[in-house]
Amino acid sequence: MHNFLFKYLPILEVLRNYDLSKFKADLISGSTVGVVLIPQGMAYAVIAGLPPIYGLYAGLIPLFVYPFFGTSRHISIGPVAIDMLILAAGLGFLVGSDSTEKVTFAILIAVMTGTFQVLMGFMKLGFVFNLFSRPVISGFTIAAPVIIIASQMGTLLNIDVQNSQFIHVMIMDVWDQLGNIHFPSFGLSVFFILFLLLMRKYYAKLPESVILVTITIIVVSFISISQWGIDQVGAIPVGLPEFALPKFDMESIRKIASNAFTLALIQFMTVASLSKSFARKHGYTVNPNQELIAVGASNIAGSLFQSLPVSSSFTRSAIAEQAGAKTSLNNVFAGILILFTLLFLTPLFEILPEPLLGAIIVVSVSGLIDIKELKFLVNTKRRDALVALITFISVLAIGIQEGIIIGLVSSVLALLLKMSKPTVAELGLMPETRDFKNKERFSEVKTIPGILILRVDAPFSFVNAEFFKNYILEKSMNGSEAPKYVIIDGTTIGDLDISAMDSLLMIIETLNKQGIELYISGLIGPVRDVIRKSDISTFVKSNRFHNTVHDGVKAALKKLDSEDGGHRLEEYNKFCA
């Protein structure tokens, strides 16, 4: 029982080793994050098309729940811009512009997202994260900020732009209403954006959004901006969110299932990558399955108190780390500040101009547009860059969920394409060694007359079985230069399936008819077991199975010498010495 509790409640281990120095560090870092979360949370709720207060609700209960289950010391839980974009896409499809229904479905999506995550955690499905290859993640995280920025054009320009996940729809709306731009709002938006960008450039360690919000509240308290037609946030409820059980029915579950599952995977992708990054940097370990449970429990508990879906924030997690966070309890101190704000400070934010929230969103997400990542993919692996580009275009043109699915499919197809035509290297002997290297990469290697040595750089499976068969036969049966022996270096063959076995048998039979013997060397244990249980068992018994390429070459040379009385083996041994 003791081990079970410490396994699923990491907070017990945290509290057992907690001391005053950790308390002070968590208090400072949590308070710093909380100050940033107030304007960010309100702004991010706007991305989903919801009242700003729900962004504060998302920064309350989940922050108290995560430390009970989470294994990361540094990630900051709360509303995240990309999550809100996915939520907005789902809500727009489900309920259109009805704000009351939007809130209801947003909370339903939060609880269902959390349920998926907890189930995946208990079922040890943390490996699902591996479905999201780096190119797919890169393509999505570059496209999402572009959509988010486009979604704020209506707020920044004070024109009517529908909240859509399709960027072309929002661009057309802006184009059609260029003549209706409200220039006082536009001018104020430009000022806010420039202020935030300059603060980020020259005073990066200061919380620029907090400073801007504070200055704006002071100024607007003395100057009425409504006289210029600039919209303000308006009434914000004072007090804590009410406890309420989400009302489910099968029709609602059917409607929100795909959106909730997509959100569950994207959130886990963020949490897993962030938590692993901080863990590597600070020398501790995190449990991906436990992180699924922690984020899922935060979403479920938060939904009971009107919270939107939450996960880990790149920006706020970095702030927590820089401020010296020592344990996951830094989230609790951030939550206490949100609690205090909800009880006493919400009236201060009612006078904020709406362009301020739009500016905070634009500047916050602009940092996620990582062009350097795209350049890296182009310079290192064109195929991966193509997958990232397909994901990017699909998310922008077709939709978020659809774009992610297309990205995943293109990533799998790229992998299958690579597996179907993998690298097969022709090997030669390195002088004065027993090592065999790729002829195309090592000019000094020597080929051995009468022996063709090939290395297969991939699992041998149904995907590439036909390719291997054609390649080996083409290389082996080339007229007057045809070798007497073909040796396959199997050290890189990690698997062998039934289709590959059939192809291998055909290769052996075809080569035998041409008077060519096939040897295989260096196979790992599981692959040898498959061969021994297969129809090629006679092949194994006929001394064509060797531990190394060197042993196979010696066996082949010995046979060649016995046929014509040559001294090839003796010369080979001297060359290896």
C-alpha positions in Angstrom: 0.0 0.0 0.0 2.9 2.3 0.9 4.6 1.8 -2.5 1.3 2.2 -4.3 0.6 5.6 -2.7 4.1 6.9 -3.4 3.9 5.6 -7.0 0.6 7.3 -7.9 0.8 10.3 -5.5 4.3 11.8 -6.1 3.4 14.7 -3.8 4.1 12.4 -0.8 7.7 12.1 -1.9 7.9 15.9 -2.5 6.5 16.7 1.0 8.8 14.1 2.7 11.8 16.0 1.4 10.4 19.5 1.6 12.2 22.3 3.5 12.2 26.0 4.0 14.6 26.7 1.1 12.3 24.8 -1.3 9.3 26.6 0.1 10.8 30.0 -0.5 11.9 29.1 -4.1 8.4 27.7 -4.9 6.7 30.7 -3.4 8.7 33.1 -5.5 8.5 31.2 -8.7 4.8 30.4 -8.2 3.9 34.0 -7.5 5.8 35.1 -10.6 4.0 32.6 -12.8 0.7 33.6 -11.2 1.2 37.2 -12.1 1.8 36.3 -15.7 -1.1 33.8 -15.8 -3.7 36.5 -14.9 -3.5 38.4 -18.2 -2.5 35.4 -20.2 -5.4 33.3 -18.9 -8.0 36.0 -19.7 -6.5 36.5 -23.2 -6.3 32.7 -24.0 -10.0 32.3 -23.1 -10.8 34.9 -25.8 -9.0 32.6 -28.4 -11.7 30.0 -27.7 -14.4 32.6 -28.0 -15.2 32.5 -24.3 -15.5 35.2 -21.6 -12.1 36.1 -20.1 -13.2 34.9 -16.6 -13.0 31.3 -17.7 -9.3 31.7 -18.4 -8.9 32.6 -14.7 -11.1 29.6 -13.7 -8.7 27.4 -15.7 -5.8 28.8 -13.6 -7.4 27.8 -10.3 -8.3 24.2 -9.4 -6.0 22.4 -11.9 -3.0 24.1 -10.3 -3.9 22.6 -7.0 -4.5 19.1 -8.4 -1.5 18.7 -10.7 1.2 18.5 -7.8 -0.6 15.6 -6.3 0.0 13.4 -9.4 2.7 15.1 -11.5 6.4 14.1 -11.6 7.8 17.2 -13.2 9.2 19.9 -10.9 9.0 22.8 -13.4 6.0 22.6 -15.7 3.3 25.2 -15.2 -0.3 24.0 -15.6 -3.1 26.2 -17.0 -4.7 27.4 -20.2 -2.5 27.2 -23.3 -2.9 29.1 -26.6 -2.7 26.1 -28.9 -5.2 24.1 -26.8 -7.6 27.0 -26.9 -7.3 27.1 -30.7 -8.2 23.4 -30.9 -11.0 24.0 -28.5 -12.3 26.9 -30.6 -12.3 24.7 -33.7 -14.4 22.1 -31.9 -16.8 24.6 -30.4 -17.3 26.4 -33.7 -18.3 23.2 -35.3 -20.5 22.1 -32.4 -22.4 25.2 -31.3 -21.6 28.2 -33.6 -21.6 31.5 -31.8 -23.9 30.7 -28.8 -21.7 31.7 -25.8 -23.7 29.8 -23.2 -23.5 26.6 -25.2 -19.9 27.2 -25.8 -19.2 27.3 -22.1 -21.2 24.1 -21.5 -19.4 22.2 -24.3 -15.9 23.6 -23.3 -16.4 22.2 -19.8 -17.6 18.8 -21.3 -14.6 18.7 -23.5 -12.3 19.4 -20.5 -13.7 16.5 -18.5 -13.7 14.1 -21.5 -10.1 15.1 -22.4 -9.1 14.4 -18.8 -10.9 11.0 -18.9 -9.0 10.0 -22.0 -5.7 11.0 -20.4 -6.3 9.2 -17.1 -7.3 6.0 -19.0 -4.3 6.2 -21.2 -2.1 6.7 -18.1 -3.4 3.7 -16.3 -3.2 1.6 -19.4 0.5 2.6 -19.8 -0.1 4.2 -23.2 2.5 6.9 -22.8 4.2 5.5 -25.9 1.3 7.0 -28.0 3.4 10.2 -27.8 5.8 8.5 -30.3 3.0 8.8 -33.0 3.8 12.5 -33.1 7.1 12.7 -35.0 9.2 15.8 -34.8 8.2 17.0 -38.3 4.4 16.7 -37.5 4.9 18.6 -34.2 7.0 21.3 -36.0 4.4 21.7 -38.8 1.5 22.0 -36.3 3.3 24.4 -33.9 4.2 26.7 -36.8 0.7 26.7 -38.3 -1.2 27.1 -35.0 0.2 30.5 -34.0 -0.6 31.8 -37.6 -4.2 30.8 -37.1 -4.3 32.3 -33.6 -2.8 35.6 -34.8 -5.4 35.8 -37.6 -8.2 35.1 -35.1 -7.2 38.3 -33.2 -7.5 40.6 -36.2 -11.1 41.4 -35.3 -10.1 42.4 -31.8 -7.1 44.4 -32.9 -8.9 46.3 -35.7 -12.4 46.4 -34.0 -14.1 44.8 -36.9 -16.4 41.7 -37.2 -14.2 38.7 -38.0 -15.7 35.3 -37.4 -13.8 33.0 -35.0 -12.8 30.2 -37.4 -10.1 27.6 -37.6 -9.7 28.4 -41.4 -7.3 31.1 -42.0 -8.6 31.9 -45.4 -12.0 32.6 -44.0 -10.6 35.1 -41.5 -8.4 36.8 -44.1 -11.4 37.2 -46.4 -13.4 38.7 -43.5 -10.6 41.3 -42.9 -10.3 42.0 -46.6 -14.1 42.6 -46.9 -14.0 45.0 -44.0 -10.9 47.1 -44.6 -13.1 50.1 -44.9 -14.6 49.5 -41.4 -11.3 49.5 -39.5 -11.6 51.4 -36.2 -8.3 53.4 -36.2 -8.2 54.3 -32.5 -8.4 50.6 -31.7 -5.9 49.8 -34.4 -3.5 52.5 -33.2 -3.8 51.3 -29.6 -3.2 47.7 -30.7 0.0 48.7 -32.6 1.2 50.5 -29.5 0.6 47.6 -27.2 2.3 45.1 -29.6 5.4 47.4 -30.0 5.6 47.8 -26.2 5.5 44.1 -25.6 8.0 43.4 -28.3 10.5 46.1 -27.1 10.1 44.9 -23.5 10.8 41.3 -24.6 13.9 42.4 -26.6 15.5 44.8 -24.1 14.1 43.6 -20.7 13.5 39.9 -21.3 13.6 39.0 -17.6 10.7 41.3 -16.7 7.1 40.1 -17.1 6.2 42.5 -20.0 2.4 41.6 -20.1 2.1 42.3 -16.3 3.8 45.6 -16.6 1.7 46.6 -19.5 -1.6 45.6 -17.8 -0.6 47.5 -14.7 0.3 50.7 -16.6 -2.9 50.4 -18.7 -5.2 50.0 -15.6 -3.6 53.1 -14.0 -4.0 55.2 -17.2 -7.5 54.0 -18.1 -8.6 54.7 -14.5 -8.1 58.4 -15.3 -8.9 58.5 -19.0 -12.2 57.3 -20.5 -11.3 55.4 -23.6 -14.9 54.5 -24.4 -15.4 58.0 -25.8 -13.2 57.0 -28.7 -15.2 53.8 -29.3 -12.6 51.4 -27.9 -14.1 48.3 -26.6 -13.3 47.2 -23.0 -13.4 43.8 -21.3 -16.6 44.7 -19.3 -18.1 43.0 -16.3 -16.2 40.1 -14.8 -17.9 38.0 -12.1 -16.3 38.4 -8.6 -15.8 35.2 -6.6 -15.0 31.6 -7.0 -16.5 29.3 -9.7 -19.4 27.2 -8.6 -19.1 23.4 -8.3 -21.3 21.7 -10.9 -21.2 18.2 -12.3 -21.0 18.2 -16.2 -24.2 16.9 -17.7 -23.4 14.2 -20.2 -25.6 12.4 -22.7 -24.6 10.0 -25.5 -25.2 12.6 -28.2 -22.9 15.1 -26.5 -20.2 12.4 -26.1 -20.4 11.5 -29.8 -20.1 15.2 -30.8 -17.1 16.0 -28.6 -15.2 12.7 -28.7 -12.9 13.5 -31.6 -12.1 17.0 -30.4 -11.4 15.7 -26.9 -9.2 12.9 -28.1 -7.2 15.3 -30.3 -6.8 17.7 -27.4 -5.7 14.8 -25.1 -2.9 13.8 -27.5 -1.8 17.3 -28.2 -1.7 18.2 -24.5 0.3 15.0 -23.7 2.7 15.9 -26.5 3.3 19.3 -24.9 3.6 17.9 -21.3 5.8 15.0 -22.3 8.2 17.1 -24.3 8.4 19.9 -21.8 8.7 17.7 -18.7 11.4 15.6 -20.4 13.3 18.7 -21.4 13.4 20.1 -17.9 14.2 16.7 -16.4 17.2 16.2 -18.6 18.4 19.7 -17.8 18.1 19.4 -14.0 19.0 15.7 -13.7 15.8 14.0 -12.5 13.3 11.6 -14.1 9.7 12.0 -15.1 7.1 9.2 -15.7 5.1 9.9 -19.0 2.2 7.6 -17.9 2.1 9.4 -14.5 2.1 12.8 -16.4 -0.9 11.6 -18.4 -2.7 10.8 -15.1 -1.7 14.2 -13.6 -2.9 16.3 -16.5 -6.0 14.2 -16.9 -6.9 14.5 -13.2 -6.3 18.3 -13.4 -8.7 18.5 -16.4 -11.4 16.4 -14.7 -11.2 18.2 -11.3 -11.0 21.6 -13.0 -14.1 20.9 -15.1 -16.1 20.5 -11.9 -15.4 24.1 -11.3 -16.0 25.5 -14.8 -12.4 25.2 -16.0 -11.4 25.0 -19.6 -9.0 22.3 -20.7 -5.5 22.8 -19.3 -2.0 21.5 -20.0 1.6 22.8 -19.6 2.6 26.2 -20.9 6.0 26.7 -22.7 6.2 30.4 -21.6 5.1 30.0 -18.0 7.1 26.8 -17.4 10.2 28.6 -18.6 9.4 31.5 -16.2 8.9 29.0 -13.3 12.3 27.5 -14.1 14.1 30.9 -14.4 12.5 32.0 -11.1 14.0 29.0 -9.3 11.1 26.5 -8.9 12.2 23.5 -6.9 9.1 21.3 -6.9 5.6 21.0 -8.5 4.2 22.9 -5.6 5.1 26.1 -7.4 1.8 25.6 -9.2 -0.1 25.8 -5.8 1.4 29.3 -5.1 0.4 30.4 -8.6 -3.1 29.1 -7.9 -3.3 31.0 -4.6 -2.6 34.2 -6.4 -5.4 33.4 -8.9 -7.7 32.7 -6.0 -6.9 36.0 -4.4 -7.5 37.7 -7.8 -10.9 36.1 -8.3 -12.0 37.1 -4.8 -10.8 40.7 -4.8 -9.2 42.0 -8.0 -11.4 41.1 -10.9 -13.1 44.6 -11.0 -9.7 46.1 -11.9 -9.6 44.2 -15.1 -13.1 45.3 -16.3 -11.7 48.6 -17.7 -9.0 47.0 -19.7 -9.2 47.7 -23.5 -9.9 44.5 -25.6 -7.0 45.3 -27.9 -4.7 44.7 -25.0 -5.8 41.1 -24.7 -5.4 40.7 -28.5 -1.9 42.2 -28.3 -0.9 39.8 -25.5 -2.1 36.9 -27.5 -0.3 37.9 -30.7 3.0 38.6 -29.0 2.8 35.4 -26.8 2.2 33.0 -29.7 4.5 34.7 -32.2 7.4 33.2 -30.4 6.1 29.7 -31.3 6.6 30.3 -35.0 10.0 28.6 -35.2 11.4 29.2 -38.6 14.8 27.9 -37.5 13.3 24.5 -36.9 12.0 24.4 -40.4 15.4 25.4 -41.8 17.0 22.7 -39.6 14.7 20.0 -41.1 15.4 21.2 -44.7 19.1 21.2 -44.2 19.2 17.8 -42.4 16.4 15.7 -43.9 14.3 16.8 -46.8 11.8 14.1 -46.3 11.1 15.3 -42.8 10.9 18.9 -44.0 8.2 17.8 -46.5 6.2 16.1 -43.8 6.4 19.3 -41.7 5.3 21.4 -44.7 2.4 19.0 -45.5 1.2 19.3 -41.9 1.6 23.1 -41.9 -0.4 23.5 -45.1 -3.0 21.0 -44.1 -3.6 22.6 -40.7 -4.0 26.0 -42.4 -6.1 25.0 -45.3 -8.2 22.0 -44.1 -8.5 22.3 -40.4 -6.6 21.6 -37.2 -7.7 18.0 -36.4 -7.8 17.1 -40.1 -4.3 18.7 -40.6 -2.8 16.8 -37.7 -4.2 13.5 -39.0 -2.9 14.2 -42.5 0.5 15.0 -40.9 0.5 11.7 -39.0 -0.5 9.8 -42.2 2.2 11.5 -44.2 4.8 10.8 -41.5 3.9 7.1 -41.6 3.9 7.0 -45.4 7.3 8.6 -45.4 8.6 6.0 -43.0 7.1 3.1 -45.1 8.6 4.7 -48.3 12.0 4.7 -46.6 11.5 1.1 -45.4 10.4 0.0 -48.8 13.6 1.2 -50.4 16.2 1.2 -47.7 20.0 1.5 -48.0 21.7 -1.7 -49.1 25.5 -1.2 -49.0 28.1 -3.2 -50.9 31.0 -3.9 -48.5 34.7 -4.3 -48.9 37.5 -5.2 -46.5 39.5 -2.5 -44.7 43.2 -3.2 -45.0 44.9 -4.9 -42.0 41.6 -5.4 -40.2 38.6 -7.8 -40.2 36.2 -4.9 -40.7 34.0 -4.6 -43.7 32.8 -1.1 -44.8 30.6 0.6 -47.4 32.6 0.9 -50.7 30.9 4.2 -51.5 32.0 5.8 -48.2 35.5 4.2 -47.8 37.7 4.4 -50.9 40.5 2.3 -49.3 38.4 -0.9 -48.9 39.2 -3.9 -51.1 36.7 -6.2 -52.7 37.3 -9.9 -52.7 37.1 -11.6 -56.1 34.2 -14.1 -56.4 32.4 -12.8 -53.3 29.7 -10.2 -53.1 29.1 -8.8 -49.6 25.9 -6.8 -48.9 24.6 -5.1 -45.8 20.9 -4.5 -45.3 20.3 -1.3 -43.3 16.7 -2.0 -42.2 14.4 -4.7 -40.8 13.6 -7.3 -43.5 9.8 -7.2 -43.8 6.8 -7.4 -46.2 7.4 -3.7 -46.9 10.8 -4.2 -48.5 10.9 -8.0 -49.2 10.4 -7.6 -53.0 12.9 -4.7 -53.1 15.6 -6.9 -51.3 14.9 -9.9 -53.6 15.2 -7.8 -56.8 18.3 -5.9 -55.5 20.2 -9.0 -54.4 19.4 -11.0 -57.5 20.3 -8.1 -59.8 23.7 -7.6 -58.0 24.4 -11.3 -57.9 23.5 -12.4 -61.4 25.4 -10.0 -63.6 26.8 -12.2 -66.3 30.6 -12.8 -66.5 31.2 -10.9 -63.2 28.7 -12.9 -61.2 30.1 -13.9 -57.9 30.3 -17.5 -56.6 29.2 -16.5 -53.1 26.9 -13.8 -51.8 27.3 -12.9 -48.1 24.6 -10.8 -46.4 25.8 -8.9 -43.3 22.7 -9.2 -41.1 23.9 -7.2 -38.1 21.5 -4.4 -39.0 18.5 -6.7 -39.6 16.4 -6.2 -36.5 13.4 -8.2 -37.6 12.3 -10.8 -40.2 8.6 -11.5 -41.0 6.9 -14.2 -43.0 6.9 -12.3 -46.3 10.6 -11.6 -45.9 11.1 -15.4 -45.3 9.4 -16.3 -48.5 11.5 -13.8 -50.4 14.7 -15.1 -48.8 13.7 -18.6 -49.7 13.2 -17.6 -53.4 16.5 -15.8 -53.4 18.3 -18.9 -52.1 16.6 -21.2 -54.6 17.2 -18.8 -57.6 20.9 -18.4 -56.7 21.4 -22.1 -56.2 20.1 -22.7 -59.8 22.9 -20.3 -61.0 25.5 -22.1 -58.9 25.8 -19.2 -56.4 25.7 -19.9 -52.7 24.2 -17.4 -50.2 25.6 -17.0 -46.7 24.1 -14.9 -43.9 26.2 -13.6 -41.0 25.8 -11.7 -37.8 22.1 -12.1 -37.3 20.8 -11.3 -33.8 19.2 -14.1 -31.7 15.5 -13.4 -32.3 16.1 -13.4 -36.1 18.1 -16.6 -35.9 15.2 -18.2 -34.0 12.8 -17.3 -36.8 15.1 -18.8 -39.4 15.6 -22.0 -37.4 11.8 -22.5 -37.2 11.2 -21.8 -40.8 11.5 -23.7 -44.1 15.1 -22.5 -44.4 16.2 -24.9 -41.6 18.2 -26.9 -44.2 20.0 -23.7 -45.2 21.1 -23.2 -41.6 22.3 -26.8 -41.3 24.4 -26.6 -44.5 26.9 -24.3 -42.8 25.8 -21.1 -44.5 25.1 -19.3 -41.3 28.1 -17.5 -39.7 28.7 -15.3 -36.7 30.6 -12.6 -38.6 31.2 -11.6 -42.2 34.9 -12.5 -41.6 33.9 -16.1 -40.8 31.6 -16.2 -43.9 34.4 -15.0 -46.2 36.8 -17.5 -44.8 34.3 -20.4 -45.4 33.7 -19.2 -49.0 37.4 -18.8 -49.8 38.2 -22.2 -48.4 35.6 -23.7 -50.8 37.0 -21.8 -53.7 40.5 -23.0 -52.9 39.3 -26.6 -52.7 37.8 -26.3 -56.2 40.9 -25.1 -58.0 43.8 -25.5 -55.6 44.2 -21.8 -55.1 45.6 -19.9 -52.1 42.9 -17.3 -51.6 42.4 -18.0 -48.0 46.1 -17.7 -47.2 46.3 -14.4 -49.0 43.2 -13.1 -47.3 44.6 -13.9 -43.9 47.8 -12.0 -44.7 45.7 -9.0 -45.9 43.8 -9.0 -42.6 46.9 -9.2 -40.4 
